[in-house]
mmCIF file of N, CA and C in Angstrom:
data_model
loop_
_atom_site.group_PDB
_atom_site.id
_atom_site.type_symbol
_atom_site.label_atom_id
_atom_site.label_comp_id
_atom_site.label_asym_id
_atom_site.label_seq_id
_atom_site.Cartn_x
_atom_site.Cartn_y
_atom_site.Cartn_z
ATOM 1 N N MET A 19 0.641 -1.077 0.304
ATOM 2 C CA MET A 19 -0.002 -0.152 -0.004
ATOM 3 C C MET A 19 0.678 1.139 -0.240
ATOM 4 N N VAL A 20 0.649 2.032 -0.936
ATOM 5 C CA VAL A 20 1.365 3.455 -0.861
ATOM 6 C C VAL A 20 0.178 4.367 -0.620
ATOM 7 N N GLU A 21 0.343 5.847 0.423
ATOM 8 C CA GLU A 21 -1.087 6.397 0.294
ATOM 9 C C GLU A 21 -0.049 8.015 0.331
ATOM 10 N N ALA A 22 -0.758 9.051 0.312
ATOM 11 C CA ALA A 22 -0.188 10.470 0.432
ATOM 12 C C ALA A 22 -1.373 10.988 1.309
ATOM 13 N N TYR A 23 -0.983 11.850 1.684
ATOM 14 C CA TYR A 23 -2.043 12.908 2.771
ATOM 15 C C TYR A 23 -2.067 13.832 2.796
ATOM 16 N N TRP A 24 -2.819 14.850 2.931
ATOM 17 C CA TRP A 24 -2.807 16.535 2.411
ATOM 18 C C TRP A 24 -3.122 17.219 3.638
ATOM 19 N N ARG A 25 -2.530 18.196 4.223
ATOM 20 C CA ARG A 25 -2.474 18.877 5.127
ATOM 21 C C ARG A 25 -4.171 19.427 5.103
ATOM 22 N N ASN A 26 -4.838 19.618 6.372
ATOM 23 C CA ASN A 26 -5.940 20.620 6.243
ATOM 24 C C ASN A 26 -7.147 20.353 5.632
ATOM 25 N N GLN A 27 -6.737 18.915 4.787
ATOM 26 C CA GLN A 27 -7.995 18.032 4.103
ATOM 27 C C GLN A 27 -8.160 16.804 4.316
ATOM 28 N N ASP A 28 -9.240 16.502 4.074
ATOM 29 C CA ASP A 28 -9.648 15.114 4.139
ATOM 30 C C ASP A 28 -9.237 13.981 3.221
ATOM 31 N N ALA A 29 -8.713 14.652 2.121
ATOM 32 C CA ALA A 29 -8.038 13.949 1.113
ATOM 33 C C ALA A 29 -6.974 13.038 1.596
ATOM 34 N N VAL A 30 -7.421 11.772 0.857
ATOM 35 C CA VAL A 30 -5.972 10.748 0.748
ATOM 36 C C VAL A 30 -5.819 9.960 -0.300
ATOM 37 N N THR A 31 -4.883 9.663 -1.446
ATOM 38 C CA THR A 31 -4.777 9.343 -2.366
ATOM 39 C C THR A 31 -4.284 7.570 -1.902
ATOM 40 N N SER A 32 -4.945 6.805 -2.134
ATOM 41 C CA SER A 32 -4.122 5.325 -2.087
ATOM 42 C C SER A 32 -4.003 4.454 -3.242
ATOM 43 N N LEU A 33 -2.787 3.696 -3.212
ATOM 44 C CA LEU A 33 -2.474 2.822 -3.961
ATOM 45 C C LEU A 33 -2.221 1.292 -3.650
ATOM 46 N N ARG A 34 -3.348 0.542 -3.641
ATOM 47 C CA ARG A 34 -3.367 -0.649 -3.087
ATOM 48 C C ARG A 34 -3.156 -1.848 -3.957
ATOM 49 N N GLY A 35 -2.649 -2.749 -3.692
ATOM 50 C CA GLY A 35 -2.375 -4.164 -4.220
ATOM 51 C C GLY A 35 -1.543 -3.980 -5.676
ATOM 52 N N CYS A 36 -2.689 -4.524 -6.565
ATOM 53 C CA CYS A 36 -2.175 -4.551 -8.122
ATOM 54 C C CYS A 36 -1.899 -2.905 -8.645
ATOM 55 N N GLN A 37 -2.519 -1.611 -7.725
ATOM 56 C CA GLN A 37 -2.712 -0.642 -8.342
ATOM 57 C C GLN A 37 -1.164 0.064 -7.805
ATOM 58 N N ALA A 38 -0.226 -0.433 -7.295
ATOM 59 C CA ALA A 38 0.560 0.359 -6.728
ATOM 60 C C ALA A 38 2.272 0.067 -7.429
ATOM 61 N N THR A 39 1.806 0.187 -8.788
ATOM 62 C CA THR A 39 2.875 -0.070 -9.792
ATOM 63 C C THR A 39 3.799 0.926 -9.765
ATOM 64 N N ARG A 40 4.906 0.433 -10.690
ATOM 65 C CA ARG A 40 6.152 1.218 -10.684
ATOM 66 C C ARG A 40 5.723 2.868 -11.304
ATOM 67 N N HIS A 41 4.888 2.382 -12.756
ATOM 68 C CA HIS A 41 4.561 3.669 -13.052
ATOM 69 C C HIS A 41 3.603 4.647 -12.406
ATOM 70 N N ALA A 42 2.747 4.032 -11.580
ATOM 71 C CA ALA A 42 1.586 4.762 -10.915
ATOM 72 C C ALA A 42 2.335 5.670 -9.781
ATOM 73 N N VAL A 43 3.388 5.183 -8.990
ATOM 74 C CA VAL A 43 4.259 5.731 -7.908
ATOM 75 C C VAL A 43 5.132 6.722 -8.377
ATOM 76 N N LEU A 44 5.876 6.162 -9.600
ATOM 77 C CA LEU A 44 6.855 7.125 -9.623
ATOM 78 C C LEU A 44 6.384 8.519 -11.185
ATOM 79 N N GLU A 45 5.489 7.960 -11.951
ATOM 80 C CA GLU A 45 5.043 8.888 -13.104
ATOM 81 C C GLU A 45 3.732 9.462 -13.068
ATOM 82 N N GLY A 46 2.785 8.793 -12.445
ATOM 83 C CA GLY A 46 1.398 8.422 -12.906
ATOM 84 C C GLY A 46 0.906 9.796 -11.877
ATOM 85 N N PRO A 47 -0.613 9.878 -11.907
ATOM 86 C CA PRO A 47 -1.328 10.783 -11.259
ATOM 87 C C PRO A 47 -0.890 10.748 -9.684
ATOM 88 N N PHE A 48 -0.553 9.629 -9.116
ATOM 89 C CA PHE A 48 -0.102 9.466 -7.749
ATOM 90 C C PHE A 48 0.943 10.026 -7.707
ATOM 91 N N ALA A 49 1.826 10.082 -8.572
ATOM 92 C CA ALA A 49 3.407 10.685 -8.055
ATOM 93 C C ALA A 49 2.990 12.282 -7.994
ATOM 94 N N ALA A 50 2.403 12.620 -9.232
ATOM 95 C CA ALA A 50 1.875 14.341 -8.923
ATOM 96 C C ALA A 50 1.274 14.931 -7.864
ATOM 97 N N ARG A 51 0.595 13.918 -7.390
ATOM 98 C CA ARG A 51 -0.196 14.231 -6.025
ATOM 99 C C ARG A 51 0.424 14.092 -4.877
ATOM 100 N N CYS A 52 1.861 13.361 -5.139
ATOM 101 C CA CYS A 52 2.807 13.311 -4.201
ATOM 102 C C CYS A 52 3.534 14.664 -3.825
ATOM 103 N N ALA A 53 3.516 15.462 -4.731
ATOM 104 C CA ALA A 53 4.165 16.736 -5.158
ATOM 105 C C ALA A 53 3.407 17.723 -4.191
ATOM 106 N N THR A 54 2.718 17.624 -3.639
ATOM 107 C CA THR A 54 1.969 18.641 -3.120
ATOM 108 C C THR A 54 1.218 17.760 -1.553
ATOM 109 N N ALA A 55 1.516 16.276 -1.373
ATOM 110 C CA ALA A 55 1.054 15.886 -0.026
ATOM 111 C C ALA A 55 1.923 16.205 1.159
ATOM 112 N N ALA A 56 0.946 16.084 2.144
ATOM 113 C CA ALA A 56 1.833 16.610 3.344
ATOM 114 C C ALA A 56 2.553 15.294 4.011
ATOM 115 N N VAL A 57 1.567 14.094 3.863
ATOM 116 C CA VAL A 57 2.524 12.825 4.413
ATOM 117 C C VAL A 57 2.757 11.907 3.433
ATOM 118 N N ALA A 58 3.486 11.224 3.162
ATOM 119 C CA ALA A 58 3.419 9.870 2.259
ATOM 120 C C ALA A 58 3.744 8.658 3.221
ATOM 121 N N TYR A 59 3.303 7.585 2.727
ATOM 122 C CA TYR A 59 3.366 6.686 3.400
ATOM 123 C C TYR A 59 3.150 5.256 3.030
ATOM 124 N N PHE A 60 4.480 4.699 2.543
ATOM 125 C CA PHE A 60 4.971 3.512 2.085
ATOM 126 C C PHE A 60 4.811 1.850 2.820
ATOM 127 N N ALA A 61 4.213 1.074 2.845
ATOM 128 C CA ALA A 61 3.954 -0.167 3.545
ATOM 129 C C ALA A 61 3.966 -0.851 2.387
ATOM 130 N N CYS A 62 5.295 -1.707 2.333
ATOM 131 C CA CYS A 62 5.294 -2.496 1.515
ATOM 132 C C CYS A 62 6.933 -3.473 1.605
ATOM 133 N N HIS A 63 7.207 -3.998 0.637
ATOM 134 C CA HIS A 63 8.871 -5.427 1.068
ATOM 135 C C HIS A 63 9.605 -4.034 0.804
ATOM 136 N N GLY A 64 10.659 -3.743 1.267
ATOM 137 C CA GLY A 64 11.818 -3.140 1.444
ATOM 138 C C GLY A 64 13.266 -4.038 1.408
ATOM 139 N N PHE A 65 13.987 -3.741 0.671
ATOM 140 C CA PHE A 65 15.094 -4.399 0.535
ATOM 141 C C PHE A 65 16.670 -3.593 0.463
ATOM 142 N N PHE A 66 17.458 -4.101 0.681
ATOM 143 C CA PHE A 66 18.648 -3.363 0.973
ATOM 144 C C PHE A 66 20.043 -3.913 0.336
ATOM 145 N N LYS A 67 20.284 -3.442 -0.803
ATOM 146 C CA LYS A 67 21.378 -3.988 -1.721
ATOM 147 C C LYS A 67 22.157 -2.811 -2.136
ATOM 148 N N HIS A 68 22.842 -2.089 -1.303
ATOM 149 C CA HIS A 68 23.521 -0.791 -1.371
ATOM 150 C C HIS A 68 23.073 0.269 -2.176
ATOM 151 N N ALA A 69 23.653 0.480 -3.523
ATOM 152 C CA ALA A 69 22.893 1.565 -4.494
ATOM 153 C C ALA A 69 21.650 0.987 -5.059
ATOM 154 N N GLN A 70 21.452 -0.387 -5.194
ATOM 155 C CA GLN A 70 20.110 -0.953 -5.652
ATOM 156 C C GLN A 70 19.197 -1.328 -4.415
ATOM 157 N N SER A 71 19.221 -0.638 -3.780
ATOM 158 C CA SER A 71 18.095 -0.818 -2.572
ATOM 159 C C SER A 71 16.838 -0.229 -2.884
ATOM 160 N N GLY A 72 16.079 -0.355 -2.285
ATOM 161 C CA GLY A 72 14.470 -0.304 -2.677
ATOM 162 C C GLY A 72 13.217 -0.767 -2.123
ATOM 163 N N LEU A 73 12.191 -0.657 -2.834
ATOM 164 C CA LEU A 73 10.740 -0.952 -2.341
ATOM 165 C C LEU A 73 10.277 -1.832 -3.483
ATOM 166 N N GLU A 74 9.593 -3.056 -3.110
ATOM 167 C CA GLU A 74 9.448 -3.831 -3.974
ATOM 168 C C GLU A 74 7.507 -3.514 -3.948
ATOM 169 N N LEU A 75 7.118 -3.305 -5.189
ATOM 170 C CA LEU A 75 5.491 -2.874 -5.488
ATOM 171 C C LEU A 75 5.106 -4.078 -6.033
ATOM 172 N N ALA A 76 3.700 -3.834 -6.572
ATOM 173 C CA ALA A 76 2.970 -4.868 -7.392
ATOM 174 C C ALA A 76 3.559 -5.629 -8.421
ATOM 175 N N GLY A 77 2.967 -6.721 -8.213
ATOM 176 C CA GLY A 77 3.694 -7.640 -9.185
ATOM 177 C C GLY A 77 5.276 -8.038 -8.891
ATOM 178 N N HIS A 78 5.715 -7.502 -7.531
ATOM 179 C CA HIS A 78 7.198 -7.916 -7.579
ATOM 180 C C HIS A 78 8.089 -7.135 -8.099
ATOM 181 N N VAL A 79 7.761 -5.774 -8.300
ATOM 182 C CA VAL A 79 8.686 -4.960 -9.452
ATOM 183 C C VAL A 79 9.209 -4.119 -8.358
ATOM 184 N N LYS A 80 10.642 -3.912 -8.477
ATOM 185 C CA LYS A 80 11.441 -3.524 -7.933
ATOM 186 C C LYS A 80 11.489 -1.995 -8.417
ATOM 187 N N VAL A 81 11.686 -1.117 -7.244
ATOM 188 C CA VAL A 81 11.848 0.498 -7.341
ATOM 189 C C VAL A 81 13.110 0.657 -6.643
ATOM 190 N N THR A 82 14.065 1.424 -7.441
ATOM 191 C CA THR A 82 15.843 1.104 -6.461
ATOM 192 C C THR A 82 15.604 2.609 -6.392
ATOM 193 N N VAL A 83 16.665 2.856 -5.078
ATOM 194 C CA VAL A 83 16.969 4.225 -4.922
ATOM 195 C C VAL A 83 17.186 5.305 -6.239
ATOM 196 N N ARG A 84 17.869 4.815 -7.267
ATOM 197 C CA ARG A 84 18.275 5.444 -8.348
ATOM 198 C C ARG A 84 16.590 6.145 -9.016
ATOM 199 N N ASP A 85 16.056 5.046 -9.006
ATOM 200 C CA ASP A 85 14.309 5.573 -9.642
ATOM 201 C C ASP A 85 13.968 6.777 -8.597
ATOM 202 N N PHE A 86 14.090 6.531 -7.258
ATOM 203 C CA PHE A 86 13.328 7.495 -6.634
ATOM 204 C C PHE A 86 14.009 8.971 -6.969
ATOM 205 N N LEU A 87 15.334 8.693 -7.032
ATOM 206 C CA LEU A 87 16.211 9.687 -7.146
ATOM 207 C C LEU A 87 15.760 10.446 -7.923
ATOM 208 N N GLN A 88 15.483 9.918 -9.503
ATOM 209 C CA GLN A 88 15.338 10.571 -10.625
ATOM 210 C C GLN A 88 13.754 10.825 -10.655
ATOM 211 N N HIS A 89 12.879 10.592 -9.845
ATOM 212 C CA HIS A 89 11.302 10.802 -10.369
ATOM 213 C C HIS A 89 10.388 11.402 -9.581
ATOM 214 N N LEU A 90 10.960 10.664 -8.045
ATOM 215 C CA LEU A 90 9.850 11.504 -6.960
ATOM 216 C C LEU A 90 10.305 12.990 -6.402
ATOM 217 N N HIS A 91 9.409 13.718 -6.121
ATOM 218 C CA HIS A 91 9.752 14.866 -5.587
ATOM 219 C C HIS A 91 8.595 15.301 -4.459
ATOM 220 N N LEU A 92 8.496 15.725 -3.488
ATOM 221 C CA LEU A 92 7.988 15.646 -1.922
ATOM 222 C C LEU A 92 8.316 17.040 -1.504
ATOM 223 N N PRO A 93 8.658 18.210 -2.371
ATOM 224 C CA PRO A 93 8.738 19.481 -2.020
ATOM 225 C C PRO A 93 7.926 20.293 -0.459
ATOM 226 N N LYS A 94 6.255 19.350 -0.332
ATOM 227 C CA LYS A 94 5.739 20.108 0.737
ATOM 228 C C LYS A 94 5.423 19.002 1.763
ATOM 229 N N CYS A 95 5.979 17.494 1.560
ATOM 230 C CA CYS A 95 6.015 16.960 2.592
ATOM 231 C C CYS A 95 6.704 16.920 4.004
ATOM 232 N N LEU A 96 5.777 16.546 4.816
ATOM 233 C CA LEU A 96 6.440 16.742 6.170
ATOM 234 C C LEU A 96 6.911 15.477 7.173
ATOM 235 N N LEU A 97 6.242 14.265 6.291
ATOM 236 C CA LEU A 97 6.898 13.150 7.032
ATOM 237 C C LEU A 97 6.614 12.286 5.950
ATOM 238 N N THR A 98 7.620 11.208 5.727
ATOM 239 C CA THR A 98 7.374 9.822 4.933
ATOM 240 C C THR A 98 7.771 9.125 5.721
ATOM 241 N N VAL A 99 6.430 7.793 5.879
ATOM 242 C CA VAL A 99 6.825 7.039 6.570
ATOM 243 C C VAL A 99 7.062 5.635 5.620
ATOM 244 N N LEU A 100 8.158 4.877 6.049
ATOM 245 C CA LEU A 100 8.643 3.833 5.582
ATOM 246 C C LEU A 100 8.403 2.288 6.274
ATOM 247 N N CYS A 101 7.254 1.578 6.121
ATOM 248 C CA CYS A 101 6.951 0.577 6.703
ATOM 249 C C CYS A 101 7.410 -0.523 5.718
ATOM 250 N N ALA A 102 8.553 -0.582 5.786
ATOM 251 C CA ALA A 102 8.833 -1.748 4.997
ATOM 252 C C ALA A 102 10.601 -2.275 5.602
ATOM 253 N N CYS A 103 10.627 -3.521 5.008
ATOM 254 C CA CYS A 103 11.973 -4.414 5.680
ATOM 255 C C CYS A 103 13.007 -3.722 5.149
ATOM 256 N N GLU A 104 14.167 -3.802 5.976
ATOM 257 C CA GLU A 104 15.393 -3.238 5.807
ATOM 258 C C GLU A 104 15.660 -1.587 5.112
ATOM 259 N N THR A 105 14.377 -0.602 5.068
ATOM 260 C CA THR A 105 14.709 0.631 4.885
ATOM 261 C C THR A 105 15.519 1.189 5.466
ATOM 262 N N GLY A 106 15.601 1.035 6.810
ATOM 263 C CA GLY A 106 16.596 1.818 7.504
ATOM 264 C C GLY A 106 18.333 1.459 7.475
ATOM 265 N N GLN A 107 18.723 0.364 6.559
ATOM 266 C CA GLN A 107 19.851 0.428 6.371
ATOM 267 C C GLN A 107 20.743 0.959 5.383
ATOM 268 N N ALA A 108 22.023 1.064 5.841
ATOM 269 C CA ALA A 108 23.231 1.971 5.114
ATOM 270 C C ALA A 108 24.521 1.227 4.926
ATOM 271 N N GLY A 109 25.273 1.222 3.818
ATOM 272 C CA GLY A 109 26.157 0.583 3.925
ATOM 273 C C GLY A 109 27.493 1.396 4.815
ATOM 274 N N ASP A 110 28.409 0.609 5.253
ATOM 275 C CA ASP A 110 29.525 1.335 5.920
ATOM 276 C C ASP A 110 30.230 2.637 5.311
ATOM 277 N N ALA A 111 30.261 2.723 3.970
ATOM 278 C CA ALA A 111 30.853 3.850 3.609
ATOM 279 C C ALA A 111 30.114 4.698 2.327
ATOM 280 N N GLU A 112 28.468 4.232 2.626
ATOM 281 C CA GLU A 112 27.995 5.109 1.907
ATOM 282 C C GLU A 112 26.855 5.995 2.476
ATOM 283 N N TYR A 113 26.257 6.997 1.964
ATOM 284 C CA TYR A 113 25.420 7.670 2.762
ATOM 285 C C TYR A 113 23.824 7.723 2.082
ATOM 286 N N VAL A 114 23.807 6.826 1.110
ATOM 287 C CA VAL A 114 22.604 6.906 0.537
ATOM 288 C C VAL A 114 21.876 5.675 0.737
ATOM 289 N N GLY A 115 20.683 5.572 1.461
ATOM 290 C CA GLY A 115 20.118 4.378 1.686
ATOM 291 C C GLY A 115 18.672 5.244 1.295
ATOM 292 N N LEU A 116 17.488 4.381 1.570
ATOM 293 C CA LEU A 116 16.077 4.849 1.454
ATOM 294 C C LEU A 116 15.598 6.130 2.080
ATOM 295 N N PRO A 117 15.893 6.272 3.339
ATOM 296 C CA PRO A 117 15.781 7.497 4.611
ATOM 297 C C PRO A 117 16.346 8.690 3.593
ATOM 298 N N ALA A 118 17.443 8.490 3.058
ATOM 299 C CA ALA A 118 18.742 9.696 2.533
ATOM 300 C C ALA A 118 17.811 10.070 1.147
ATOM 301 N N VAL A 119 17.173 9.199 0.667
ATOM 302 C CA VAL A 119 16.601 9.261 -0.887
ATOM 303 C C VAL A 119 15.442 9.966 -0.478
ATOM 304 N N PHE A 120 14.393 10.045 0.503
ATOM 305 C CA PHE A 120 13.182 10.707 0.437
ATOM 306 C C PHE A 120 13.469 12.231 0.944
ATOM 307 N N LEU A 121 14.599 12.044 1.793
ATOM 308 C CA LEU A 121 15.028 13.486 2.200
ATOM 309 C C LEU A 121 15.272 14.272 1.177
ATOM 310 N N LEU A 122 16.542 13.915 0.325
ATOM 311 C CA LEU A 122 16.799 14.796 -0.720
ATOM 312 C C LEU A 122 15.612 14.974 -1.551
ATOM 313 N N ALA A 123 14.734 13.672 -1.933
ATOM 314 C CA ALA A 123 13.506 14.283 -3.022
ATOM 315 C C ALA A 123 12.680 15.669 -2.084
ATOM 316 N N GLY A 124 12.398 15.878 -0.851
ATOM 317 C CA GLY A 124 12.090 17.029 -0.365
ATOM 318 C C GLY A 124 11.323 16.912 1.022
ATOM 319 N N SER A 125 11.526 15.626 1.511
ATOM 320 C CA SER A 125 10.535 15.596 2.546
ATOM 321 C C SER A 125 11.543 15.797 3.747
ATOM 322 N N ARG A 126 10.852 16.788 4.785
ATOM 323 C CA ARG A 126 11.159 17.071 5.634
ATOM 324 C C ARG A 126 11.639 16.099 7.140
ATOM 325 N N CYS A 127 11.211 15.142 6.947
ATOM 326 C CA CYS A 127 11.327 14.046 8.149
ATOM 327 C C CYS A 127 11.023 12.569 7.647
ATOM 328 N N VAL A 128 11.764 11.515 7.399
ATOM 329 C CA VAL A 128 11.280 9.953 7.305
ATOM 330 C C VAL A 128 11.686 9.321 8.977
ATOM 331 N N LEU A 129 10.671 8.499 8.737
ATOM 332 C CA LEU A 129 10.268 7.480 10.117
ATOM 333 C C LEU A 129 10.671 5.968 9.597
#
């Protein structure tokens, strides 16, 4: 499940199950809505493989840190919640893990 919430509104945009595709998250209407979201919530499988770390979405399709760096924009996001395995890991000599990617995308805080 991938969701985006807006401050001072009851609006929630959700992608559940087969809706949470790579295109929907990175380039579709959901991605556009994320640019104005106050909170982004990702509940899915995560994996740590250094520069190839990422999230697994519908159909076992993987979205890597590189994909998020190129496509995800969260300039109004106050909080990103990563509810996925291995999302807090980073290698000994690297600073780019999933939390850092969401901070670089504009989120003020990552949990």
